[in-house]
Every structure is written in C-alpha cells, then in structure tokens.
Amino acid sequence: MGTLEIIVLSVIVVILVFVLTVFQINKSYAYKHSVDPLPKEDGEKKEMANKS
C-alpha cells in the first residue's frame, strides 16, 4: 500500500466516524424522557410525619 492510499483510507474512516457521531448525537437529543408526576401534598405530609 502506498502512502496516498493510506491517507485516503484514513480520511474515509475519519469521515465515517464523524458522520456516525453526529447521527448518534442527534438521535440522543431527540429522545423524549418521561417524568414521574409530582406526589400530592397530602402524600408529602404523611411521608414527613413518618420520618419523624
């Protein structure tokens, strides 16, 4: 393998890794996280009483 072939192959690998990284980052930012609802105030007061 000549030097030019190694450089071209290296550039192709770098571009492929870059494209896959950008794809994964965009996919991660698009993920919708679910959030549990807040407990009602009565439940919080009961929990506080149980802790004391």
Short mmCIF file of C-alpha atoms in Angstrom, two decimals:
data_model
loop_
_atom_site.label_atom_id
_atom_site.label_comp_id
_atom_site.label_asym_id
_atom_site.label_seq_id
_atom_site.Cartn_x
_atom_site.Cartn_y
_atom_site.Cartn_z
CA MET A 1 0.00 0.00 0.00
CA GLY A 2 1.29 3.39 -0.91
CA THR A 3 1.24 6.47 1.24
CA LEU A 4 -1.57 8.07 -0.80
CA GLU A 5 -3.80 5.02 -0.36
CA ILE A 6 -3.27 5.04 3.40
CA ILE A 7 -4.12 8.75 3.60
CA VAL A 8 -7.29 8.29 1.52
CA LEU A 9 -8.38 5.31 3.63
CA SER A 10 -7.70 7.27 6.83
CA VAL A 11 -9.75 10.24 5.61
CA ILE A 12 -12.64 7.91 4.73
CA VAL A 13 -12.54 6.34 8.21
CA VAL A 14 -12.44 9.78 9.89
CA ILE A 15 -15.42 10.98 7.83
CA LEU A 16 -17.36 7.79 8.62
CA VAL A 17 -16.71 8.15 12.36
CA PHE A 18 -17.72 11.83 12.23
CA VAL A 19 -20.99 11.07 10.41
CA LEU A 20 -21.86 8.27 12.84
CA THR A 21 -21.08 10.54 15.81
CA VAL A 22 -23.33 13.33 14.51
CA PHE A 23 -26.10 10.81 13.81
CA GLN A 24 -25.90 9.39 17.34
CA ILE A 25 -25.84 12.84 18.97
CA ASN A 26 -28.94 13.91 17.03
CA LYS A 27 -30.69 10.67 17.94
CA SER A 28 -29.84 11.18 21.62
CA TYR A 29 -31.14 14.75 21.70
CA ALA A 30 -34.39 13.62 20.05
CA TYR A 31 -35.09 11.11 22.86
CA LYS A 32 -38.07 12.14 24.97
CA HIS A 33 -37.56 11.50 28.68
CA SER A 34 -40.57 10.63 30.77
CA VAL A 35 -41.05 12.37 34.09
CA ASP A 36 -42.98 10.93 37.02
CA PRO A 37 -45.84 13.13 38.23
CA LEU A 38 -45.32 15.09 41.42
CA PRO A 39 -46.83 13.50 44.53
CA LYS A 40 -49.87 15.21 46.00
CA GLU A 41 -49.38 17.42 49.04
CA ASP A 42 -51.24 15.01 51.34
CA GLY A 43 -48.75 12.29 50.48
CA GLU A 44 -45.82 14.58 51.22
CA LYS A 45 -47.23 15.49 54.63
CA LYS A 46 -47.75 11.83 55.52
CA GLU A 47 -44.21 10.98 54.45
CA MET A 48 -42.81 13.82 56.56
CA ALA A 49 -44.80 12.58 59.59
CA ASN A 50 -43.49 9.03 59.08
CA LYS A 51 -39.88 10.22 59.01
CA SER A 52 -40.08 11.93 62.42
#
